[in-house]
Amino acid sequence: MVATTPNDDDSPSASSDWRNRMKQFYDEAMDSVGKRPCESARADLRACLLASDCHQVHKRSLQECIKCNDGSVPPDCLALRQTFFVCKRSLLDNRQRFRGRKDY
């Protein structure tokens, strides 16, 4: 015969703790569902271009600022443009299905 002892997992506090952890996991999963691919790279590039002289001084659109090479766009924005390009390209690359998306 095996003696039975009260199980700590059956206590009400352990049950509510488990529910809280599952709720937190579920909420985090739902937050990531609505996120677009490369969203963080896009937001950083947009913020950088909005703060650049190309947009503020020369009054160009963001699309024109991405394409211009006159030095009014800082090198940080050009690096973010390259990062955004690599992220978008990884969406089309079938090898990335196994390796994961290159989001920074």
mmCIF file of N, CA and C in Angstrom:
data_model
loop_
_atom_site.group_PDB
_atom_site.id
_atom_site.type_symbol
_atom_site.label_atom_id
_atom_site.label_comp_id
_atom_site.label_asym_id
_atom_site.label_seq_id
_atom_site.Cartn_x
_atom_site.Cartn_y
_atom_site.Cartn_z
ATOM 1 N N MET A 1 0.818 -1.178 0.000
ATOM 2 C CA MET A 1 0.000 0.000 0.000
ATOM 3 C C MET A 1 0.865 1.245 0.000
ATOM 4 N N VAL A 2 0.458 2.178 -0.773
ATOM 5 C CA VAL A 2 1.187 3.435 -0.862
ATOM 6 C C VAL A 2 0.440 4.482 -0.066
ATOM 7 N N ALA A 3 1.163 5.138 0.775
ATOM 8 C CA ALA A 3 0.537 6.191 1.580
ATOM 9 C C ALA A 3 0.344 7.426 0.712
ATOM 10 N N THR A 4 -0.809 8.007 0.821
ATOM 11 C CA THR A 4 -1.085 9.211 0.040
ATOM 12 C C THR A 4 -0.846 10.440 0.897
ATOM 13 N N THR A 5 -0.234 11.413 0.302
ATOM 14 C CA THR A 5 0.002 12.686 0.979
ATOM 15 C C THR A 5 -0.650 13.779 0.166
ATOM 16 N N PRO A 6 -1.020 14.835 0.809
ATOM 17 C CA PRO A 6 -1.628 15.928 0.046
ATOM 18 C C PRO A 6 -0.646 16.470 -0.985
ATOM 19 N N ASN A 7 -1.133 16.651 -2.161
ATOM 20 C CA ASN A 7 -0.305 17.131 -3.266
ATOM 21 C C ASN A 7 -0.325 18.661 -3.276
ATOM 22 N N ASP A 8 0.852 19.268 -3.383
ATOM 23 C CA ASP A 8 0.939 20.729 -3.399
ATOM 24 C C ASP A 8 0.334 21.317 -4.663
ATOM 25 N N ASP A 9 0.316 20.559 -5.749
ATOM 26 C CA ASP A 9 -0.201 21.072 -7.017
ATOM 27 C C ASP A 9 -1.710 21.229 -7.008
ATOM 28 N N ASP A 10 -2.390 20.556 -6.081
ATOM 29 C CA ASP A 10 -3.844 20.635 -6.028
ATOM 30 C C ASP A 10 -4.339 21.816 -5.201
ATOM 31 N N SER A 11 -3.435 22.550 -4.587
ATOM 32 C CA SER A 11 -3.861 23.674 -3.753
ATOM 33 C C SER A 11 -4.403 24.794 -4.633
ATOM 34 N N PRO A 12 -5.312 25.591 -4.109
ATOM 35 C CA PRO A 12 -5.908 26.671 -4.901
ATOM 36 C C PRO A 12 -4.888 27.703 -5.368
ATOM 37 N N SER A 13 -3.867 27.975 -4.557
ATOM 38 C CA SER A 13 -2.882 28.984 -4.963
ATOM 39 C C SER A 13 -2.033 28.491 -6.132
ATOM 40 N N ALA A 14 -1.702 27.190 -6.151
ATOM 41 C CA ALA A 14 -0.928 26.640 -7.264
ATOM 42 C C ALA A 14 -1.752 26.654 -8.542
ATOM 43 N N SER A 15 -3.045 26.409 -8.419
ATOM 44 C CA SER A 15 -3.923 26.417 -9.583
ATOM 45 C C SER A 15 -4.043 27.819 -10.173
ATOM 46 N N SER A 16 -4.186 28.823 -9.322
ATOM 47 C CA SER A 16 -4.305 30.190 -9.834
ATOM 48 C C SER A 16 -2.981 30.672 -10.416
ATOM 49 N N ASP A 17 -1.856 30.223 -9.828
ATOM 50 C CA ASP A 17 -0.549 30.591 -10.372
ATOM 51 C C ASP A 17 -0.381 30.027 -11.779
ATOM 52 N N TRP A 18 -0.794 28.788 -11.974
ATOM 53 C CA TRP A 18 -0.712 28.165 -13.291
ATOM 54 C C TRP A 18 -1.583 28.917 -14.293
ATOM 55 N N ARG A 19 -2.783 29.296 -13.866
ATOM 56 C CA ARG A 19 -3.682 30.038 -14.755
ATOM 57 C C ARG A 19 -3.098 31.397 -15.127
ATOM 58 N N ASN A 20 -2.469 32.060 -14.178
ATOM 59 C CA ASN A 20 -1.852 33.358 -14.471
ATOM 60 C C ASN A 20 -0.722 33.221 -15.481
ATOM 61 N N ARG A 21 0.090 32.167 -15.320
ATOM 62 C CA ARG A 21 1.179 31.954 -16.273
ATOM 63 C C ARG A 21 0.647 31.641 -17.664
ATOM 64 N N MET A 22 -0.398 30.843 -17.759
ATOM 65 C CA MET A 22 -0.980 30.517 -19.062
ATOM 66 C C MET A 22 -1.627 31.742 -19.694
ATOM 67 N N LYS A 23 -2.271 32.573 -18.883
ATOM 68 C CA LYS A 23 -2.884 33.791 -19.400
ATOM 69 C C LYS A 23 -1.810 34.724 -19.954
ATOM 70 N N GLN A 24 -0.691 34.836 -19.235
ATOM 71 C CA GLN A 24 0.402 35.684 -19.702
ATOM 72 C C GLN A 24 0.966 35.142 -21.021
ATOM 73 N N PHE A 25 1.149 33.833 -21.116
ATOM 74 C CA PHE A 25 1.654 33.227 -22.344
ATOM 75 C C PHE A 25 0.689 33.462 -23.498
ATOM 76 N N TYR A 26 -0.604 33.305 -23.243
ATOM 77 C CA TYR A 26 -1.615 33.499 -24.280
ATOM 78 C C TYR A 26 -1.647 34.955 -24.740
ATOM 79 N N ASP A 27 -1.559 35.897 -23.801
ATOM 80 C CA ASP A 27 -1.574 37.315 -24.163
ATOM 81 C C ASP A 27 -0.360 37.684 -25.011
ATOM 82 N N GLU A 28 0.818 37.144 -24.660
ATOM 83 C CA GLU A 28 2.018 37.416 -25.448
ATOM 84 C C GLU A 28 1.888 36.829 -26.845
ATOM 85 N N ALA A 29 1.306 35.652 -26.959
ATOM 86 C CA ALA A 29 1.127 35.026 -28.268
ATOM 87 C C ALA A 29 0.158 35.828 -29.121
ATOM 88 N N MET A 30 -0.889 36.355 -28.520
ATOM 89 C CA MET A 30 -1.859 37.152 -29.271
ATOM 90 C C MET A 30 -1.262 38.483 -29.716
ATOM 91 N N ASP A 31 -0.349 39.055 -28.933
ATOM 92 C CA ASP A 31 0.299 40.302 -29.325
ATOM 93 C C ASP A 31 1.174 40.105 -30.549
ATOM 94 N N SER A 32 1.827 38.951 -30.652
ATOM 95 C CA SER A 32 2.723 38.718 -31.776
ATOM 96 C C SER A 32 1.975 38.329 -33.046
ATOM 97 N N VAL A 33 0.689 37.957 -32.934
ATOM 98 C CA VAL A 33 -0.076 37.552 -34.110
ATOM 99 C C VAL A 33 -0.295 38.737 -35.035
ATOM 100 N N GLY A 34 -0.613 39.907 -34.508
ATOM 101 C CA GLY A 34 -0.918 41.070 -35.326
ATOM 102 C C GLY A 34 0.299 41.801 -35.842
ATOM 103 N N LYS A 35 1.480 41.403 -35.456
ATOM 104 C CA LYS A 35 2.698 42.094 -35.852
ATOM 105 C C LYS A 35 3.051 41.766 -37.298
ATOM 106 N N ARG A 36 3.326 42.807 -38.069
ATOM 107 C CA ARG A 36 3.704 42.619 -39.464
ATOM 108 C C ARG A 36 5.170 42.222 -39.562
ATOM 109 N N PRO A 37 5.549 41.515 -40.601
ATOM 110 C CA PRO A 37 6.956 41.181 -40.792
ATOM 111 C C PRO A 37 7.786 42.443 -40.995
ATOM 112 N N CYS A 38 8.936 42.495 -40.386
ATOM 113 C CA CYS A 38 9.896 43.599 -40.509
ATOM 114 C C CYS A 38 9.329 44.913 -39.969
ATOM 115 N N GLU A 39 8.383 44.845 -39.060
ATOM 116 C CA GLU A 39 7.739 46.059 -38.552
ATOM 117 C C GLU A 39 8.714 46.945 -37.781
ATOM 118 N N SER A 40 9.587 46.358 -36.985
ATOM 119 C CA SER A 40 10.515 47.167 -36.196
ATOM 120 C C SER A 40 11.538 47.862 -37.089
ATOM 121 N N ALA A 41 12.016 47.174 -38.122
ATOM 122 C CA ALA A 41 12.958 47.800 -39.052
ATOM 123 C C ALA A 41 12.279 48.923 -39.825
ATOM 124 N N ARG A 42 11.033 48.727 -40.207
ATOM 125 C CA ARG A 42 10.274 49.748 -40.929
ATOM 126 C C ARG A 42 10.063 50.986 -40.057
ATOM 127 N N ALA A 43 9.703 50.777 -38.797
ATOM 128 C CA ALA A 43 9.444 51.899 -37.889
ATOM 129 C C ALA A 43 10.717 52.696 -37.620
ATOM 130 N N ASP A 44 11.836 52.002 -37.429
ATOM 131 C CA ASP A 44 13.100 52.699 -37.185
ATOM 132 C C ASP A 44 13.550 53.482 -38.410
ATOM 133 N N LEU A 45 13.387 52.908 -39.598
ATOM 134 C CA LEU A 45 13.748 53.609 -40.828
ATOM 135 C C LEU A 45 12.871 54.837 -41.021
ATOM 136 N N ARG A 46 11.599 54.698 -40.753
ATOM 137 C CA ARG A 46 10.671 55.827 -40.903
ATOM 138 C C ARG A 46 11.023 56.955 -39.941
ATOM 139 N N ALA A 47 11.312 56.615 -38.688
ATOM 140 C CA ALA A 47 11.673 57.629 -37.693
ATOM 141 C C ALA A 47 12.976 58.329 -38.070
ATOM 142 N N CYS A 48 13.924 57.574 -38.585
ATOM 143 C CA CYS A 48 15.202 58.158 -38.995
ATOM 144 C C CYS A 48 15.011 59.106 -40.172
ATOM 145 N N LEU A 49 14.206 58.702 -41.148
ATOM 146 C CA LEU A 49 13.972 59.559 -42.313
ATOM 147 C C LEU A 49 13.174 60.807 -41.949
ATOM 148 N N LEU A 50 12.245 60.690 -41.014
ATOM 149 C CA LEU A 50 11.476 61.860 -40.587
ATOM 150 C C LEU A 50 12.358 62.889 -39.887
ATOM 151 N N ALA A 51 13.415 62.433 -39.221
ATOM 152 C CA ALA A 51 14.322 63.335 -38.513
ATOM 153 C C ALA A 51 15.457 63.841 -39.400
ATOM 154 N N SER A 52 15.558 63.363 -40.625
ATOM 155 C CA SER A 52 16.673 63.741 -41.498
ATOM 156 C C SER A 52 16.453 65.114 -42.127
ATOM 157 N N ASP A 53 17.554 65.720 -42.605
ATOM 158 C CA ASP A 53 17.477 67.009 -43.304
ATOM 159 C C ASP A 53 16.717 66.882 -44.612
ATOM 160 N N CYS A 54 16.776 65.729 -45.209
ATOM 161 C CA CYS A 54 16.084 65.511 -46.479
ATOM 162 C C CYS A 54 14.590 65.792 -46.333
ATOM 163 N N HIS A 55 14.012 65.339 -45.250
ATOM 164 C CA HIS A 55 12.569 65.517 -45.035
ATOM 165 C C HIS A 55 12.249 66.862 -44.391
ATOM 166 N N GLN A 56 13.047 67.265 -43.401
ATOM 167 C CA GLN A 56 12.727 68.480 -42.656
ATOM 168 C C GLN A 56 13.138 69.755 -43.382
ATOM 169 N N VAL A 57 14.322 69.775 -43.964
ATOM 170 C CA VAL A 57 14.822 70.998 -44.603
ATOM 171 C C VAL A 57 14.394 71.079 -46.060
ATOM 172 N N HIS A 58 14.620 69.986 -46.796
ATOM 173 C CA HIS A 58 14.332 69.987 -48.235
ATOM 174 C C HIS A 58 12.869 69.677 -48.551
ATOM 175 N N LYS A 59 12.085 69.301 -47.540
ATOM 176 C CA LYS A 59 10.638 69.042 -47.683
ATOM 177 C C LYS A 59 10.315 67.970 -48.724
ATOM 178 N N ARG A 60 11.122 66.918 -48.750
ATOM 179 C CA ARG A 60 10.867 65.804 -49.661
ATOM 180 C C ARG A 60 10.038 64.743 -48.950
ATOM 181 N N SER A 61 9.377 63.924 -49.744
ATOM 182 C CA SER A 61 8.631 62.807 -49.158
ATOM 183 C C SER A 61 9.617 61.731 -48.703
ATOM 184 N N LEU A 62 9.134 60.816 -47.879
ATOM 185 C CA LEU A 62 10.007 59.750 -47.389
ATOM 186 C C LEU A 62 10.482 58.853 -48.525
ATOM 187 N N GLN A 63 9.628 58.645 -49.503
ATOM 188 C CA GLN A 63 10.009 57.818 -50.650
ATOM 189 C C GLN A 63 11.131 58.488 -51.447
ATOM 190 N N GLU A 64 11.050 59.801 -51.614
ATOM 191 C CA GLU A 64 12.113 60.524 -52.314
ATOM 192 C C GLU A 64 13.403 60.511 -51.501
ATOM 193 N N CYS A 65 13.286 60.592 -50.181
ATOM 194 C CA CYS A 65 14.473 60.577 -49.330
ATOM 195 C C CYS A 65 15.191 59.230 -49.387
ATOM 196 N N ILE A 66 14.436 58.155 -49.510
ATOM 197 C CA ILE A 66 15.064 56.833 -49.605
ATOM 198 C C ILE A 66 15.885 56.726 -50.885
ATOM 199 N N LYS A 67 15.402 57.331 -51.954
ATOM 200 C CA LYS A 67 16.058 57.200 -53.255
ATOM 201 C C LYS A 67 17.168 58.219 -53.489
ATOM 202 N N CYS A 68 17.195 59.318 -52.738
ATOM 203 C CA CYS A 68 18.174 60.372 -53.029
ATOM 204 C C CYS A 68 19.560 59.999 -52.504
ATOM 205 N N ASN A 69 20.574 60.483 -53.198
ATOM 206 C CA ASN A 69 21.968 60.216 -52.842
ATOM 207 C C ASN A 69 22.759 61.517 -52.731
ATOM 208 N N ASP A 70 22.114 62.593 -52.287
ATOM 209 C CA ASP A 70 22.795 63.882 -52.252
ATOM 210 C C ASP A 70 23.448 64.197 -50.909
ATOM 211 N N GLY A 71 23.432 63.287 -49.967
ATOM 212 C CA GLY A 71 24.077 63.491 -48.679
ATOM 213 C C GLY A 71 23.168 64.063 -47.610
ATOM 214 N N SER A 72 21.919 64.331 -47.938
ATOM 215 C CA SER A 72 21.000 64.877 -46.938
ATOM 216 C C SER A 72 20.424 63.797 -46.025
ATOM 217 N N VAL A 73 20.639 62.553 -46.379
ATOM 218 C CA VAL A 73 20.193 61.428 -45.549
ATOM 219 C C VAL A 73 21.411 60.912 -44.780
ATOM 220 N N PRO A 74 21.331 60.831 -43.444
ATOM 221 C CA PRO A 74 22.489 60.379 -42.660
ATOM 222 C C PRO A 74 22.829 58.911 -42.924
ATOM 223 N N PRO A 75 24.078 58.536 -42.673
ATOM 224 C CA PRO A 75 24.499 57.143 -42.897
ATOM 225 C C PRO A 75 23.724 56.131 -42.047
ATOM 226 N N ASP A 76 23.245 56.559 -40.886
ATOM 227 C CA ASP A 76 22.449 55.644 -40.057
ATOM 228 C C ASP A 76 21.171 55.226 -40.777
ATOM 229 N N CYS A 77 20.554 56.171 -41.480
ATOM 230 C CA CYS A 77 19.332 55.851 -42.225
ATOM 231 C C CYS A 77 19.634 54.917 -43.393
ATOM 232 N N LEU A 78 20.788 55.108 -44.010
ATOM 233 C CA LEU A 78 21.167 54.222 -45.114
ATOM 234 C C LEU A 78 21.405 52.801 -44.604
ATOM 235 N N ALA A 79 21.980 52.679 -43.410
ATOM 236 C CA ALA A 79 22.183 51.354 -42.813
ATOM 237 C C ALA A 79 20.841 50.714 -42.459
ATOM 238 N N LEU A 80 19.906 51.525 -41.957
ATOM 239 C CA LEU A 80 18.570 50.999 -41.657
ATOM 240 C C LEU A 80 17.835 50.599 -42.928
ATOM 241 N N ARG A 81 18.070 51.326 -44.016
ATOM 242 C CA ARG A 81 17.461 50.965 -45.299
ATOM 243 C C ARG A 81 17.963 49.600 -45.754
ATOM 244 N N GLN A 82 19.260 49.357 -45.586
ATOM 245 C CA GLN A 82 19.833 48.066 -45.962
ATOM 246 C C GLN A 82 19.281 46.948 -45.073
ATOM 247 N N THR A 83 19.135 47.221 -43.789
ATOM 248 C CA THR A 83 18.572 46.237 -42.865
ATOM 249 C C THR A 83 17.137 45.894 -43.240
ATOM 250 N N PHE A 84 16.364 46.913 -43.585
ATOM 251 C CA PHE A 84 14.979 46.695 -43.996
ATOM 252 C C PHE A 84 14.927 45.883 -45.290
ATOM 253 N N PHE A 85 15.826 46.166 -46.219
ATOM 254 C CA PHE A 85 15.892 45.415 -47.473
ATOM 255 C C PHE A 85 16.199 43.939 -47.211
ATOM 256 N N VAL A 86 17.168 43.674 -46.347
ATOM 257 C CA VAL A 86 17.540 42.290 -46.038
ATOM 258 C C VAL A 86 16.373 41.558 -45.369
ATOM 259 N N CYS A 87 15.670 42.257 -44.505
ATOM 260 C CA CYS A 87 14.513 41.647 -43.839
ATOM 261 C C CYS A 87 13.420 41.308 -44.851
ATOM 262 N N LYS A 88 13.110 42.232 -45.749
ATOM 263 C CA LYS A 88 12.070 41.981 -46.754
ATOM 264 C C LYS A 88 12.490 40.875 -47.726
ATOM 265 N N ARG A 89 13.772 40.843 -48.075
ATOM 266 C CA ARG A 89 14.254 39.798 -48.976
ATOM 267 C C ARG A 89 14.157 38.426 -48.318
ATOM 268 N N SER A 90 14.360 38.372 -47.004
ATOM 269 C CA SER A 90 14.289 37.081 -46.313
ATOM 270 C C SER A 90 12.869 36.521 -46.317
ATOM 271 N N LEU A 91 11.864 37.373 -46.539
ATOM 272 C CA LEU A 91 10.489 36.882 -46.621
ATOM 273 C C LEU A 91 10.261 36.063 -47.888
ATOM 274 N N LEU A 92 11.005 36.367 -48.937
ATOM 275 C CA LEU A 92 10.842 35.668 -50.211
ATOM 276 C C LEU A 92 11.741 34.444 -50.335
ATOM 277 N N ASP A 93 12.758 34.360 -49.499
ATOM 278 C CA ASP A 93 13.732 33.282 -49.579
ATOM 279 C C ASP A 93 13.174 32.041 -48.884
ATOM 280 N N ASN A 94 12.997 30.970 -49.631
ATOM 281 C CA ASN A 94 12.424 29.745 -49.060
ATOM 282 C C ASN A 94 13.342 29.081 -48.041
ATOM 283 N N ARG A 95 14.638 29.347 -48.123
ATOM 284 C CA ARG A 95 15.545 28.774 -47.131
ATOM 285 C C ARG A 95 15.281 29.356 -45.749
ATOM 286 N N GLN A 96 14.727 30.554 -45.700
ATOM 287 C CA GLN A 96 14.468 31.203 -44.417
ATOM 288 C C GLN A 96 13.310 30.558 -43.672
ATOM 289 N N ARG A 97 12.556 29.719 -44.319
ATOM 290 C CA ARG A 97 11.484 29.007 -43.625
ATOM 291 C C ARG A 97 12.053 28.167 -42.495
ATOM 292 N N PHE A 98 13.238 27.630 -42.703
ATOM 293 C CA PHE A 98 13.864 26.781 -41.700
ATOM 294 C C PHE A 98 14.742 27.581 -40.751
ATOM 295 N N ARG A 99 15.356 28.640 -41.244
ATOM 296 C CA ARG A 99 16.299 29.414 -40.436
ATOM 297 C C ARG A 99 15.628 30.523 -39.642
ATOM 298 N N GLY A 100 14.509 30.984 -40.088
ATOM 299 C CA GLY A 100 13.832 32.087 -39.414
ATOM 300 C C GLY A 100 14.077 33.396 -40.135
ATOM 301 N N ARG A 101 13.188 34.348 -39.904
ATOM 302 C CA ARG A 101 13.272 35.639 -40.568
ATOM 303 C C ARG A 101 14.396 36.469 -39.966
ATOM 304 N N LYS A 102 15.068 37.256 -40.788
ATOM 305 C CA LYS A 102 16.169 38.093 -40.328
ATOM 306 C C LYS A 102 15.629 39.440 -39.877
ATOM 307 N N ASP A 103 14.942 39.432 -38.764
ATOM 308 C CA ASP A 103 14.472 40.682 -38.181
ATOM 309 C C ASP A 103 15.444 41.029 -37.076
ATOM 310 N N TYR A 104 15.710 42.257 -36.892
ATOM 311 C CA TYR A 104 16.726 42.627 -35.914
ATOM 312 C C TYR A 104 16.121 43.016 -34.605
#
